[in-house]
Coordinates of C-alpha atoms and ligand atoms in Angstrom, one line a residue:
X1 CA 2.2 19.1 -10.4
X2 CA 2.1 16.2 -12.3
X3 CA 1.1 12.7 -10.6
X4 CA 3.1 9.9 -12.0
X5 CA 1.5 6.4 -12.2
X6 CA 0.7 2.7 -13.9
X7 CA -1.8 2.4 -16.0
X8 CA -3.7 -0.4 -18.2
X9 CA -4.4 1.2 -21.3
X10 CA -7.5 -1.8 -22.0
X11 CA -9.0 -5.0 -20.6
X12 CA -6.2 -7.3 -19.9
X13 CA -3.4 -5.2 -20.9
X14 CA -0.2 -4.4 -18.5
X15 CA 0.9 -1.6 -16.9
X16 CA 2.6 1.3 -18.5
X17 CA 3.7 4.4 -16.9
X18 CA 1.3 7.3 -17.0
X19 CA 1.4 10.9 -15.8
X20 CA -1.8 13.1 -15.5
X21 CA -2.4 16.5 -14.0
X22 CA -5.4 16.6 -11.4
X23 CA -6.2 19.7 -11.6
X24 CA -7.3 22.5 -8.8
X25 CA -7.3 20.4 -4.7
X26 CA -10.9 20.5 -4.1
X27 CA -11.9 21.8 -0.6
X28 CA -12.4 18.8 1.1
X29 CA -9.3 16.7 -0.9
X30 CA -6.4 16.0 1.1
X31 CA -3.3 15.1 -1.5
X32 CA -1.7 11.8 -0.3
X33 CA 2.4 11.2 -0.9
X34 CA 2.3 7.6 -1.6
X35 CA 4.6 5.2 0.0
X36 CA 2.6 2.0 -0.1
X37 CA -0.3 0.4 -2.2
X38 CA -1.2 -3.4 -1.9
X39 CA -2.7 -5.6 -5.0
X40 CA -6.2 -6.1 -4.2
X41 CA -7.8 -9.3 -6.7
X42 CA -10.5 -6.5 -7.5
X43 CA -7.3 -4.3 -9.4
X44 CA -7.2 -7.7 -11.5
X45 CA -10.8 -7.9 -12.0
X46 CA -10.8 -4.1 -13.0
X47 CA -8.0 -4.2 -15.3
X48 CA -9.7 -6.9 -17.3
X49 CA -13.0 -5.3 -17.1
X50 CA -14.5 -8.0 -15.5
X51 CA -17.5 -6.1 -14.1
X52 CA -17.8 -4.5 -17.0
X53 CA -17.5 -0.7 -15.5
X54 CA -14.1 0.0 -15.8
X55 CA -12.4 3.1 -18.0
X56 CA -9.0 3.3 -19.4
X57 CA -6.5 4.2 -18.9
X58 CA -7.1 2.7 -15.5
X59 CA -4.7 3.4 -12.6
X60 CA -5.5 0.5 -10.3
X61 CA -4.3 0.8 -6.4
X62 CA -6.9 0.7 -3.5
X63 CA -4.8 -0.2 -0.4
X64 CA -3.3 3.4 -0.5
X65 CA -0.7 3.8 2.5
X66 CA 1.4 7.9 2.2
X67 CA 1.8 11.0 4.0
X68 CA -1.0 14.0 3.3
X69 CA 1.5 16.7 1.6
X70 CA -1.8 19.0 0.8
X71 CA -4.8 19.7 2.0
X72 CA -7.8 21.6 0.7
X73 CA -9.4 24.6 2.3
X74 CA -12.2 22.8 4.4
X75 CA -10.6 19.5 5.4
X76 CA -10.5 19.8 9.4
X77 CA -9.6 16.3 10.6
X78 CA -6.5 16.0 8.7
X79 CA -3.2 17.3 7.9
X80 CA 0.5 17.6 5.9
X81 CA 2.4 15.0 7.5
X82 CA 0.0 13.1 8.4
X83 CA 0.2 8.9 8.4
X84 CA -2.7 7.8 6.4
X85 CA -4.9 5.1 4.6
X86 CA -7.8 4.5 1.6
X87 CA -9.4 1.7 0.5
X88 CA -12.2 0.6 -1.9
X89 CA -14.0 3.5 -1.6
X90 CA -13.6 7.0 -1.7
X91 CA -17.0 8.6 -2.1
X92 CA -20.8 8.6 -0.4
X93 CA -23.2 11.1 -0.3
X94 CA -23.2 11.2 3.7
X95 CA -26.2 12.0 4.0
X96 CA -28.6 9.1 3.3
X97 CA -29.8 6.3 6.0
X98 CA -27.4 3.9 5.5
X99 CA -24.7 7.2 5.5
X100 CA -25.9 8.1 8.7
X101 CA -26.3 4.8 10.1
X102 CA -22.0 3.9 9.4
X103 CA -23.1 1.4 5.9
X104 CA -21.4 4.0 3.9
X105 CA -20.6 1.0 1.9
X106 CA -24.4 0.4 1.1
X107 CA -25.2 4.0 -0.2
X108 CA -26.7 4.2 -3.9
X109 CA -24.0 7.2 -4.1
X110 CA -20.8 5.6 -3.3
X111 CA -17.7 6.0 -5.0
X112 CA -14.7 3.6 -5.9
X113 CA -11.7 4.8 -5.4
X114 CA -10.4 3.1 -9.0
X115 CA -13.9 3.9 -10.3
X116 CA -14.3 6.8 -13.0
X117 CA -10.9 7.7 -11.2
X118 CA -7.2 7.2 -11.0
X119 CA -5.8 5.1 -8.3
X120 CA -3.2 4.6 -6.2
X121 CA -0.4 2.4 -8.0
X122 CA 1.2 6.1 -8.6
X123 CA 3.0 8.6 -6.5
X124 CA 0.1 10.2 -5.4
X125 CA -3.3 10.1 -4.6
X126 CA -6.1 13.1 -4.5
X127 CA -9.3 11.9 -2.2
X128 CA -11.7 13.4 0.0
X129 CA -10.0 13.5 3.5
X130 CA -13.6 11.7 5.2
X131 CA -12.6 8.5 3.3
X132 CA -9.1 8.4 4.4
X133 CA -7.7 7.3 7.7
X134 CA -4.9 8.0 10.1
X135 CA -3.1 4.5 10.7
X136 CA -2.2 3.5 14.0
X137 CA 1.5 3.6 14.8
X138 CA 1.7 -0.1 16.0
X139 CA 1.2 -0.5 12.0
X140 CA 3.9 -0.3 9.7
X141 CA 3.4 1.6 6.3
X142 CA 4.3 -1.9 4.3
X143 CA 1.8 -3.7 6.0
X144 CA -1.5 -1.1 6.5
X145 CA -2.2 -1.5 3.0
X146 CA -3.5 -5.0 2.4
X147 CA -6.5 -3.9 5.8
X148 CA -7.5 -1.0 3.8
X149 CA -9.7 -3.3 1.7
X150 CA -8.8 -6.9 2.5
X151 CA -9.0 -6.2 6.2
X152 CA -12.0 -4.4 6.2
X153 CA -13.8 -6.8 3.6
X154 CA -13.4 -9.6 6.4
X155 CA -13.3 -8.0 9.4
X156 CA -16.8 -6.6 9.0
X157 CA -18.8 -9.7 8.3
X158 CA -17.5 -11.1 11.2
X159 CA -17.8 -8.5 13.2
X160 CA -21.5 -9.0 12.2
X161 CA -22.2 -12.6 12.2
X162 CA -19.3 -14.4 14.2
X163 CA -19.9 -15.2 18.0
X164 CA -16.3 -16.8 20.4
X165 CA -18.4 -19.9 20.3
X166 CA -18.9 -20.1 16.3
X167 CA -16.9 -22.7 14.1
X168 CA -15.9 -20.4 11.3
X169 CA -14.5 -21.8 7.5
X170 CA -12.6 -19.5 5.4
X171 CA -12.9 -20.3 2.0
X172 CA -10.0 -19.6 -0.2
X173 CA -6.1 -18.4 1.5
X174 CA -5.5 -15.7 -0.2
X175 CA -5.0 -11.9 0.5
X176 CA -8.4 -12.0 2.0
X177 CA -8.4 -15.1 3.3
X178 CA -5.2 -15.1 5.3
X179 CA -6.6 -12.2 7.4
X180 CA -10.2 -13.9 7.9
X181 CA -8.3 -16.5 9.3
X182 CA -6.3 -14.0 11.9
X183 CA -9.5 -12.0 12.4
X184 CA -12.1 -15.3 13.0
X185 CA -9.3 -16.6 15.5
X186 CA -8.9 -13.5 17.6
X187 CA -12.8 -13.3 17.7
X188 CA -11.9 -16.9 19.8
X189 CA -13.8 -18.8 17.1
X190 CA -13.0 -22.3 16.1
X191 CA -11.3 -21.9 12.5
X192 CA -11.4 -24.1 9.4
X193 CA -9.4 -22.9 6.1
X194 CA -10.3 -24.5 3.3
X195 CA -8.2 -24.1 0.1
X196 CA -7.0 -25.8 -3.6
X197 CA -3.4 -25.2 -2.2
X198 CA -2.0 -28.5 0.1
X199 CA 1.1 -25.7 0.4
X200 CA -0.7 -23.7 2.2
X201 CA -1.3 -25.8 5.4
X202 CA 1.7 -25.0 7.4
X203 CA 1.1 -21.4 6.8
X204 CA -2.7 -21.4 7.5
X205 CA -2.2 -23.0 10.9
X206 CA 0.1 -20.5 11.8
X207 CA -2.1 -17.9 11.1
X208 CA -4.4 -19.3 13.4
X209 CA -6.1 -21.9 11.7
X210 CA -7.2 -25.1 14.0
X211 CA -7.6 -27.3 11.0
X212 CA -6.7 -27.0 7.4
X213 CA -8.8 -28.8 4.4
X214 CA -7.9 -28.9 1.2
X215 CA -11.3 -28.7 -0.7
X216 CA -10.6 -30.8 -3.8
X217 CA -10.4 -34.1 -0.8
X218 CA -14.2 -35.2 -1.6
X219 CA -13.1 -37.2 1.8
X220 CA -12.1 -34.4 3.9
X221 CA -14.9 -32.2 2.3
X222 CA -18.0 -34.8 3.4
X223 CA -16.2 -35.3 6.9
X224 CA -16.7 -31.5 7.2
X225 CA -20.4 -31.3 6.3
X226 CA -22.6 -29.8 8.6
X227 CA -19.8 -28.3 11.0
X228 CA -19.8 -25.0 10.3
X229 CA -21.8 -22.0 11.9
X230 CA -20.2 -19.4 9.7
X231 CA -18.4 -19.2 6.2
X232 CA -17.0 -17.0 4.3
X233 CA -15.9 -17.5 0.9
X234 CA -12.9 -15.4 -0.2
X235 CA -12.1 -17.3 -3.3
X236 CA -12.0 -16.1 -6.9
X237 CA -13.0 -18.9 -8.5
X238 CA -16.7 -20.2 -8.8
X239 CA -17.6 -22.9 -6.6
X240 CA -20.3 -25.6 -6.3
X241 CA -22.3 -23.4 -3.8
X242 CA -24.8 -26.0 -2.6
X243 CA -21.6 -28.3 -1.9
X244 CA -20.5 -25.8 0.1
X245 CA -24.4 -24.4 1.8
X246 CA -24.0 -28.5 2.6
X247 CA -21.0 -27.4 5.4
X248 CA -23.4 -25.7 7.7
X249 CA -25.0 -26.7 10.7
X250 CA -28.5 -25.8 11.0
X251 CA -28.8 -21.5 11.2
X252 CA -25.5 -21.5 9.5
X253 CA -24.4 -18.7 7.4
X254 CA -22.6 -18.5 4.2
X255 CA -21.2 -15.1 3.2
X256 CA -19.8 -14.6 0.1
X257 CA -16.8 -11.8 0.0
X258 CA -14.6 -13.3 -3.3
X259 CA -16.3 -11.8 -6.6
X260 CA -16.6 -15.4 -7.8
X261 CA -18.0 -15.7 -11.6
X262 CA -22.1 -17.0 -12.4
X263 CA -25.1 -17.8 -10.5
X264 CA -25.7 -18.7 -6.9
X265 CA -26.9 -22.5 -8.1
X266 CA -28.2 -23.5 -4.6
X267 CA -31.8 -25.1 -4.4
X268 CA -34.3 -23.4 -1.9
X269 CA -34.5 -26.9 0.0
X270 CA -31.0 -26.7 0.9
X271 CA -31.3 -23.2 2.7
X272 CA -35.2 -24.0 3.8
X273 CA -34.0 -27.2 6.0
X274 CA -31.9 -26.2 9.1
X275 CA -32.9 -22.3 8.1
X276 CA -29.5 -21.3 6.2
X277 CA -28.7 -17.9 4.9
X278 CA -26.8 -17.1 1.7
X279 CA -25.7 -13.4 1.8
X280 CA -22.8 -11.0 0.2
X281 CA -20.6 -8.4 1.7
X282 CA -18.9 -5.5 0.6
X283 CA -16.1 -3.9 2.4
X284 CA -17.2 -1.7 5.5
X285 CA -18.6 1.3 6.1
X286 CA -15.8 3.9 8.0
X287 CA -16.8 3.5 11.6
X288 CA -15.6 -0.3 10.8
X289 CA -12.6 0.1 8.9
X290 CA -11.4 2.9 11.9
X291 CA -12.6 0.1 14.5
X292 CA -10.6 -2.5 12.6
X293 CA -7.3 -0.6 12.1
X294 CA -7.4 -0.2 16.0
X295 CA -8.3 -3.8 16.4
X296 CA -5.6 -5.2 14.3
X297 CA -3.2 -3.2 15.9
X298 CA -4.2 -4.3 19.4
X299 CA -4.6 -8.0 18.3
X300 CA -1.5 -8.7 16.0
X301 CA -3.6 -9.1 12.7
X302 CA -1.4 -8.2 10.3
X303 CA -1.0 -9.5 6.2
X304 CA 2.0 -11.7 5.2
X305 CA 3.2 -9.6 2.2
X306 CA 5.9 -9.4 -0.2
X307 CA 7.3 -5.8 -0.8
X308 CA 8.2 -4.8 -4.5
X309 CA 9.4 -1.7 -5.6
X310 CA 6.5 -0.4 -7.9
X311 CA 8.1 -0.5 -11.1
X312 CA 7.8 -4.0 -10.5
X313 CA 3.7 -3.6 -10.8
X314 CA 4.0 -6.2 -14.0
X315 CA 5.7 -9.2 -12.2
X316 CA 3.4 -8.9 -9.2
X317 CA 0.2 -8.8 -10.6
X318 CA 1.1 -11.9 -12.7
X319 CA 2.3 -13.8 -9.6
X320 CA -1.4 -12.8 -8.3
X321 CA -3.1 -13.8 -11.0
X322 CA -1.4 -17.3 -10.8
X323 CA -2.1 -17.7 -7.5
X324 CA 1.2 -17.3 -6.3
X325 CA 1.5 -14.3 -3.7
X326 CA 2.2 -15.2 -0.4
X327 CA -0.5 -13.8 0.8
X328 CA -0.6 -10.0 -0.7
X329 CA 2.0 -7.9 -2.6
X330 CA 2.7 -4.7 -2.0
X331 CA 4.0 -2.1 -3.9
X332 CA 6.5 0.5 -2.8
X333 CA 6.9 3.6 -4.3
Ligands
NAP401 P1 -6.3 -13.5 -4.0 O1 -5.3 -12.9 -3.1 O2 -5.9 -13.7 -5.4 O3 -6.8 -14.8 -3.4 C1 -7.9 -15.5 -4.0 C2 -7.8 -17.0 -3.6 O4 -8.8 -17.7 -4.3 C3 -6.5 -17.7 -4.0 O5 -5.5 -17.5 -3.1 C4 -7.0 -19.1 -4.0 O6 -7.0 -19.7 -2.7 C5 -8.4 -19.0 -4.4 N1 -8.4 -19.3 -5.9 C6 -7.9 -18.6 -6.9 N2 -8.1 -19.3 -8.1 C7 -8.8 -20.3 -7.8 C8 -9.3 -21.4 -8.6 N3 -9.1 -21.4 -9.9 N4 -9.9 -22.4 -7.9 C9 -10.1 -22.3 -6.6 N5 -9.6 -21.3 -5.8 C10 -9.0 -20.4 -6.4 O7 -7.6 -12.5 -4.1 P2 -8.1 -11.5 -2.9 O8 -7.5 -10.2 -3.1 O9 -8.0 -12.2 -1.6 O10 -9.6 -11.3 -3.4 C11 -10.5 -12.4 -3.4 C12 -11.8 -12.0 -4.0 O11 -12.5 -11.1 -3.2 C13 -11.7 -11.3 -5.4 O12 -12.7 -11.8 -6.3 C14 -11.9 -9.8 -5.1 O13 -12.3 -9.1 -6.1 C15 -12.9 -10.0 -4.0 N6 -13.0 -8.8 -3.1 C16 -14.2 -8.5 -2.6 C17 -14.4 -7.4 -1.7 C18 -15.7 -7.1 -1.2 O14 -15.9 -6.0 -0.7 N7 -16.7 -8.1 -1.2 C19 -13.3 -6.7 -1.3 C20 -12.0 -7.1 -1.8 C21 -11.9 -8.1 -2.7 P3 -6.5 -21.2 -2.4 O15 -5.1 -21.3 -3.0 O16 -6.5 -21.2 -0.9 O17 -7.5 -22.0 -3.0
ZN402 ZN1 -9.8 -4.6 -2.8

């Protein structure tokens, strides 16, 4: 049977529909009935090649929410009717150290699930049942989506590096943003946002944030220096990072999540004096991302999202790309 879906035909281009046959259900594949897919930033950054690995046409769509309908002849954990999720990535070897050790995410083998394949802005999705996930009732399917990958990306640095007693900044409230925010708060940290977007106050306080800075106030910005024990910076858009390696206290840690464009422009002094670390992130490995769905459903993390139906793909990703989704749109089959 066909799979019916939106695809950019080149760098930049929109969405057009697009129908492909996958073929035989490998053993381990489960078939996913789509009901839900969020728009992830790194769809945008694929469609217009911006990593330079992407193939068209390209089916973006990797905050897959649906209902297995099929499942291959060795999958054992899951099964038709089934809730589930899948996120970034679809593929690892499983059986290399960092495999083993739950950094599926870190293995030289891992697979994207928009990578070399088609994604989930389509009514189905084919995907090996170990990288999908059964989402907690307490969930809704309209809002699982946007944890998937946003979720996780957060969650899982903070899970590493924040302590209750920490004074966290989230740089940049967007899709990723807004939940670092909900996630750094219920950790009981002390929460900063920081953003280009005064409108955004109201909305970041709600989510939990105990102050709110909008980063363009050189004021506010050097009031803030050397407060912060952890931040994360969820932005897009390339920043001046030894402005912002300035913001932590001595032992501070900056953690870069947002795929931001150039070179990490920070002088060795700045990270030598009070002992400062600069590191990146990538998603989670899948001990996190179950640990996380369980979390958020306990806790009350969820994303803010605007539902449109997915025909709509064309006027969503363009309010994305102009910075105007409140915080992530999803797409509804
Ligand atoms: P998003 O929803 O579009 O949010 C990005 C935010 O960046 C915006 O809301 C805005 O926040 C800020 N921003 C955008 N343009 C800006 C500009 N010109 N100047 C300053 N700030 C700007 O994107 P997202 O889905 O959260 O993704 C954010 C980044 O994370 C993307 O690069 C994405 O590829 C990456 N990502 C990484 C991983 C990972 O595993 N590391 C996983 C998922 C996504 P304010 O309005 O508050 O300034
Ligand atoms: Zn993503």
């Amino acid at each position: 049977m066909s799979i019916h879906a939106y695809a950019a035909a080149g760098p930049g281009k929109p969405l057009e529909p697009f129908s492909f046959e996958p073929g035989p259900l490998g053993p381990h594949e489960i078939e996913i009935g789509i009901t839900h897919c969020g728009i992830c930033h790194s769809d945008i950054h694929m469609i217009d090649n911006d990593w330079g690995w992407s193939s068209y046409p390209l089916v973006p769509g990797h905050e897959v929410v649906g209902i297995v309908r099929e499942a291959g002849a060795e999958v054992r954990r899951l099964s038709a009717g089934q809730r589930v999720g899948v996120g970034w990535q679809s593929g690892s070897c499983l059986e290399c150290e960092w495999c083993l050790s739950g950094r599926e995410n870190c293995c030289a083998r891992q697979q994207g699930t928009i990578v070399g394949r088609h994604g989930g802005f389509a009514d189905a999705l084919r995907v090996d049942e170990r990288f999908a996930f059964p989402l907690p009732e307490a969930i809704e399917s309209s809002l699982a989506g946007p944890l998937l990958c946003g979720g996780v990306t957060v969650y899982s640095p903070l899970r590493e590096d924040a302590r209750p007693w920490f004074r966290v900044g989230v740089v940049g409230i967007g899709g990723l943003g807004h939940l670092a925010i909900q996630f750094a708060r219920a950790f009981g940290c002390e929460v900063t946002a920081f953003s280009t977007s005064a409108g955004k106050r109201a909305e970041a306080l709600e989510l939990g944030a105990h102050e709110f800075v909008v980063s363009t106030d050189a004021g506010r910005m050097k009031a803030a220096a050397g407060s912060l024990d952890l931040l994360l910076s969820a932005t897009t858009a390339r920043l001046d990072w030894q402005a912002w390696v300035g913001l932590l206290r001595p032992r501070g840690i900056l953690t870069i999540v947002g795929a931001s464009p150039g070179a990490l422009d920070v002088e060795a002094g700045a990270i030598l004096t009070g002992q400062k670390t600069v590191r990146g992130s990538l998603i989670g490995g899948r001990a996190r991302l179950a640990e996380m769905l369980d979390f958020a459903a306990r806790s009350g993390v969820r994303p803010r999202v605007e539902v449109v139906p997915m025909r709509e793909v064309n006027p969503a990703i363009a309010k994305v790309r102009q910075n105007r989704a409140r915080y992530r749109m999803v797409l509804e089959a």
